[in-house]
Amino acid sequence: MPKIVDEQMREATRRKILREAAREFARLGFDQANINLIAEQAGIGKGTIYLYFENKRELFLAMLRTIAQTQLGTVRAALAEAGTLEQRLARLFLAFARLAEEDSDSFSVYMSALYGVNRAFQAEATRLLRDYLAVISLVLEQGQANGEIQSDDIEASSLLVLSLTESYILSARVLDWPEAEITNRAEAIAHTIIQGLAPKPTVT
């Protein structure tokens, strides 16, 4: 078998393991998840998984880093497109809504690493949180330079935007709101955020 094909097959298997790991860790948490079951669900032998990951902790960390790369790429793409700050924040909201719907296992694992049963990996998840804040801060700084908002603390405002977005989507999912209902509110949510950060009229 040509080396390039072998490498492609190995990478495909690795991605499948990580996908099944996200499903298992989201369902049971790190402590209760069974690495042998993950191997079985990925369609490989129990011993084969150790050719890819030394142990369950290494598997979890690799999965979390892959999630971080994917989610951060999605967020950056959502905010990179030109538009008003309100339009860009609406796209940010939509990006998170899609991540929660289309890759719910990864979204749940990341959130649980920050706040839930997988908090043993909080430090790793916090790196992604800081990356999110850096991207959002840049967008808010651009909005402030354009006169769209006024903020004395861009980092705090970025955390507010991120927290409102994540908590809204998490709560909506708990309430079993359909994706369409969540996404239809994107523009209204972005408008509400902008109104809170809008420049205050000068009193003369």
GROMACS .gro file of C-alpha atoms in nm:
model
  204
    1MET     CA    1   0.000   0.000   0.000
    2PRO     CA    2   0.145   0.343  -0.095
    3LYS     CA    3   0.260   0.545   0.206
    4ILE     CA    4   0.030   0.838   0.130
    5VAL     CA    5  -0.275   0.609   0.127
    6ASP     CA    6  -0.165   0.448   0.452
    7GLU     CA    7  -0.132   0.791   0.613
    8GLN     CA    8  -0.474   0.895   0.486
    9MET     CA    9  -0.631   0.579   0.628
   10ARG     CA   10  -0.457   0.636   0.962
   11GLU     CA   11  -0.581   0.995   0.978
   12ALA     CA   12  -0.933   0.884   0.886
   13THR     CA   13  -0.926   0.627   1.166
   14ARG     CA   14  -0.794   0.887   1.409
   15ARG     CA   15  -1.078   1.125   1.321
   16LYS     CA   16  -1.331   0.846   1.368
   17ILE     CA   17  -1.190   0.765   1.711
   18LEU     CA   18  -1.209   1.131   1.812
   19ARG     CA   19  -1.568   1.154   1.686
   20GLU     CA   20  -1.674   0.848   1.884
   21ALA     CA   21  -1.480   0.973   2.186
   22ALA     CA   22  -1.672   1.301   2.180
   23ARG     CA   23  -1.999   1.109   2.176
   24GLU     CA   24  -1.895   0.887   2.467
   25PHE     CA   25  -1.743   1.167   2.678
   26ALA     CA   26  -2.049   1.385   2.619
   27ARG     CA   27  -2.276   1.102   2.730
   28LEU     CA   28  -2.086   0.977   3.035
   29GLY     CA   29  -1.809   1.220   3.121
   30PHE     CA   30  -1.439   1.139   3.140
   31ASP     CA   31  -1.446   0.920   3.451
   32GLN     CA   32  -1.726   0.691   3.336
   33ALA     CA   33  -1.634   0.668   2.968
   34ASN     CA   34  -1.480   0.339   2.856
   35ILE     CA   35  -1.191   0.358   2.609
   36ASN     CA   36  -1.254  -0.001   2.496
   37LEU     CA   37  -1.613   0.087   2.409
   38ILE     CA   38  -1.489   0.390   2.214
   39ALA     CA   39  -1.260   0.159   2.016
   40GLU     CA   40  -1.549  -0.078   1.947
   41GLN     CA   41  -1.775   0.206   1.829
   42ALA     CA   42  -1.494   0.331   1.604
   43GLY     CA   43  -1.475  -0.014   1.446
   44ILE     CA   44  -1.123  -0.099   1.561
   45GLY     CA   45  -0.975  -0.354   1.800
   46LYS     CA   46  -0.941  -0.266   2.167
   47GLY     CA   47  -0.563  -0.277   2.146
   48THR     CA   48  -0.549  -0.077   1.823
   49ILE     CA   49  -0.670   0.243   1.987
   50TYR     CA   50  -0.348   0.252   2.191
   51LEU     CA   51  -0.151   0.286   1.868
   52TYR     CA   52  -0.318   0.626   1.833
   53PHE     CA   53  -0.354   0.740   2.194
   54GLU     CA   54  -0.148   0.627   2.491
   55ASN     CA   55  -0.437   0.637   2.739
   56LYS     CA   56  -0.783   0.781   2.798
   57ARG     CA   57  -0.649   1.115   2.922
   58GLU     CA   58  -0.439   1.164   2.608
   59LEU     CA   59  -0.744   1.075   2.398
   60PHE     CA   60  -0.958   1.332   2.580
   61LEU     CA   61  -0.697   1.604   2.540
   62ALA     CA   62  -0.654   1.531   2.168
   63MET     CA   63  -1.032   1.540   2.125
   64LEU     CA   64  -1.060   1.870   2.314
   65ARG     CA   65  -0.784   2.028   2.104
   66THR     CA   66  -0.952   1.913   1.784
   67ILE     CA   67  -1.281   2.059   1.903
   68ALA     CA   68  -1.102   2.385   1.984
   69GLN     CA   69  -0.947   2.411   1.636
   70THR     CA   70  -1.279   2.338   1.465
   71GLN     CA   71  -1.489   2.571   1.677
   72LEU     CA   72  -1.240   2.856   1.670
   73GLY     CA   73  -1.216   2.827   1.292
   74THR     CA   74  -1.595   2.846   1.268
   75VAL     CA   75  -1.611   3.153   1.492
   76ARG     CA   76  -1.331   3.330   1.304
   77ALA     CA   77  -1.501   3.264   0.971
   78ALA     CA   78  -1.831   3.398   1.105
   79LEU     CA   79  -1.672   3.723   1.221
   80ALA     CA   80  -1.432   3.772   0.929
   81GLU     CA   81  -1.697   3.864   0.674
   82ALA     CA   82  -1.751   4.236   0.631
   83GLY     CA   83  -2.059   4.404   0.771
   84THR     CA   84  -2.182   4.616   1.058
   85LEU     CA   85  -2.094   4.506   1.409
   86GLU     CA   86  -2.456   4.402   1.463
   87GLN     CA   87  -2.445   4.183   1.151
   88ARG     CA   88  -2.119   4.023   1.260
   89LEU     CA   89  -2.251   3.948   1.610
   90ALA     CA   90  -2.561   3.794   1.454
   91ARG     CA   91  -2.333   3.567   1.250
   92LEU     CA   92  -2.143   3.479   1.570
   93PHE     CA   93  -2.472   3.377   1.733
   94LEU     CA   94  -2.564   3.168   1.429
   95ALA     CA   95  -2.222   3.001   1.430
   96PHE     CA   96  -2.264   2.890   1.791
   97ALA     CA   97  -2.618   2.774   1.722
   98ARG     CA   98  -2.495   2.558   1.432
   99LEU     CA   99  -2.211   2.415   1.639
  100ALA     CA  100  -2.455   2.320   1.914
  101GLU     CA  101  -2.695   2.159   1.665
  102GLU     CA  102  -2.468   1.998   1.406
  103ASP     CA  103  -2.188   1.890   1.638
  104SER     CA  104  -2.373   1.868   1.966
  105ASP     CA  105  -2.138   1.611   2.122
  106SER     CA  106  -1.833   1.832   2.071
  107PHE     CA  107  -2.020   2.139   2.192
  108SER     CA  108  -2.138   1.954   2.505
  109VAL     CA  109  -1.792   1.816   2.583
  110TYR     CA  110  -1.635   2.160   2.556
  111MET     CA  111  -1.898   2.317   2.783
  112SER     CA  112  -1.866   2.032   3.034
  113ALA     CA  113  -1.488   2.082   3.044
  114LEU     CA  114  -1.548   2.443   3.142
  115TYR     CA  115  -1.842   2.407   3.377
  116GLY     CA  116  -1.950   2.044   3.419
  117VAL     CA  117  -1.842   1.686   3.476
  118ASN     CA  118  -1.520   1.717   3.276
  119ARG     CA  119  -1.377   2.011   3.473
  120ALA     CA  120  -1.056   1.817   3.532
  121PHE     CA  121  -0.969   1.952   3.186
  122GLN     CA  122  -1.081   2.308   3.257
  123ALA     CA  123  -0.733   2.453   3.196
  124GLU     CA  124  -0.729   2.316   2.841
  125ALA     CA  125  -1.083   2.436   2.773
  126THR     CA  126  -0.997   2.777   2.913
  127ARG     CA  127  -0.738   2.824   2.639
  128LEU     CA  128  -1.018   2.806   2.383
  129LEU     CA  129  -1.223   3.048   2.592
  130ARG     CA  130  -0.935   3.298   2.583
  131ASP     CA  131  -0.901   3.251   2.206
  132TYR     CA  132  -1.273   3.323   2.166
  133LEU     CA  133  -1.237   3.641   2.372
  134ALA     CA  134  -0.938   3.758   2.165
  135VAL     CA  135  -1.133   3.717   1.839
  136ILE     CA  136  -1.445   3.889   1.974
  137SER     CA  137  -1.235   4.168   2.130
  138LEU     CA  138  -1.081   4.247   1.792
  139VAL     CA  139  -1.425   4.277   1.635
  140LEU     CA  140  -1.553   4.499   1.918
  141GLU     CA  141  -1.244   4.720   1.890
  142GLN     CA  142  -1.320   4.766   1.521
  143GLY     CA  143  -1.681   4.846   1.607
  144GLN     CA  144  -1.570   5.102   1.863
  145ALA     CA  145  -1.332   5.262   1.612
  146ASN     CA  146  -1.628   5.293   1.373
  147GLY     CA  147  -1.841   5.458   1.642
  148GLU     CA  148  -2.086   5.165   1.666
  149ILE     CA  149  -2.027   5.098   2.035
  150GLN     CA  150  -1.868   5.261   2.337
  151SER     CA  151  -1.684   5.044   2.588
  152ASP     CA  152  -1.434   5.131   2.858
  153ASP     CA  153  -1.338   4.765   2.892
  154ILE     CA  154  -1.334   4.572   2.564
  155GLU     CA  155  -1.231   4.245   2.729
  156ALA     CA  156  -1.523   4.260   2.972
  157SER     CA  157  -1.760   4.347   2.686
  158SER     CA  158  -1.625   4.051   2.487
  159LEU     CA  159  -1.687   3.819   2.781
  160LEU     CA  160  -2.040   3.956   2.807
  161VAL     CA  161  -2.104   3.887   2.437
  162LEU     CA  162  -1.965   3.534   2.460
  163SER     CA  163  -2.147   3.453   2.785
  164LEU     CA  164  -2.481   3.580   2.657
  165THR     CA  165  -2.442   3.383   2.335
  166GLU     CA  166  -2.339   3.054   2.497
  167SER     CA  167  -2.586   3.070   2.787
  168TYR     CA  168  -2.875   3.161   2.556
  169ILE     CA  169  -2.808   2.868   2.325
  170LEU     CA  170  -2.755   2.624   2.614
  171SER     CA  171  -3.080   2.732   2.781
  172ALA     CA  172  -3.271   2.716   2.453
  173ARG     CA  173  -3.147   2.360   2.399
  174VAL     CA  174  -3.255   2.263   2.752
  175LEU     CA  175  -3.599   2.397   2.663
  176ASP     CA  176  -3.595   2.188   2.344
  177TRP     CA  177  -3.635   2.487   2.117
  178PRO     CA  178  -3.584   2.383   1.753
  179GLU     CA  179  -3.279   2.514   1.572
  180ALA     CA  180  -3.494   2.730   1.344
  181GLU     CA  181  -3.649   2.904   1.643
  182ILE     CA  182  -3.305   2.975   1.791
  183THR     CA  183  -3.151   3.100   1.467
  184ASN     CA  184  -3.451   3.320   1.385
  185ARG     CA  185  -3.369   3.521   1.696
  186ALA     CA  186  -3.006   3.587   1.597
  187GLU     CA  187  -3.065   3.938   1.466
  188ALA     CA  188  -3.277   4.034   1.769
  189ILE     CA  189  -3.012   3.907   2.011
  190ALA     CA  190  -2.735   4.094   1.828
  191HIS     CA  191  -2.950   4.410   1.826
  192THR     CA  192  -3.007   4.383   2.201
  193ILE     CA  193  -2.633   4.345   2.265
  194ILE     CA  194  -2.551   4.643   2.044
  195GLN     CA  195  -2.812   4.857   2.221
  196GLY     CA  196  -2.644   4.782   2.552
  197LEU     CA  197  -2.304   4.886   2.416
  198ALA     CA  198  -2.423   5.177   2.203
  199PRO     CA  199  -2.249   5.513   2.248
  200LYS     CA  200  -2.428   5.726   2.506
  201PRO     CA  201  -2.558   6.064   2.393
  202THR     CA  202  -2.347   6.358   2.502
  203VAL     CA  203  -2.519   6.572   2.763
  204THR     CA  204  -2.471   6.943   2.698
   0.00000   0.00000   0.00000
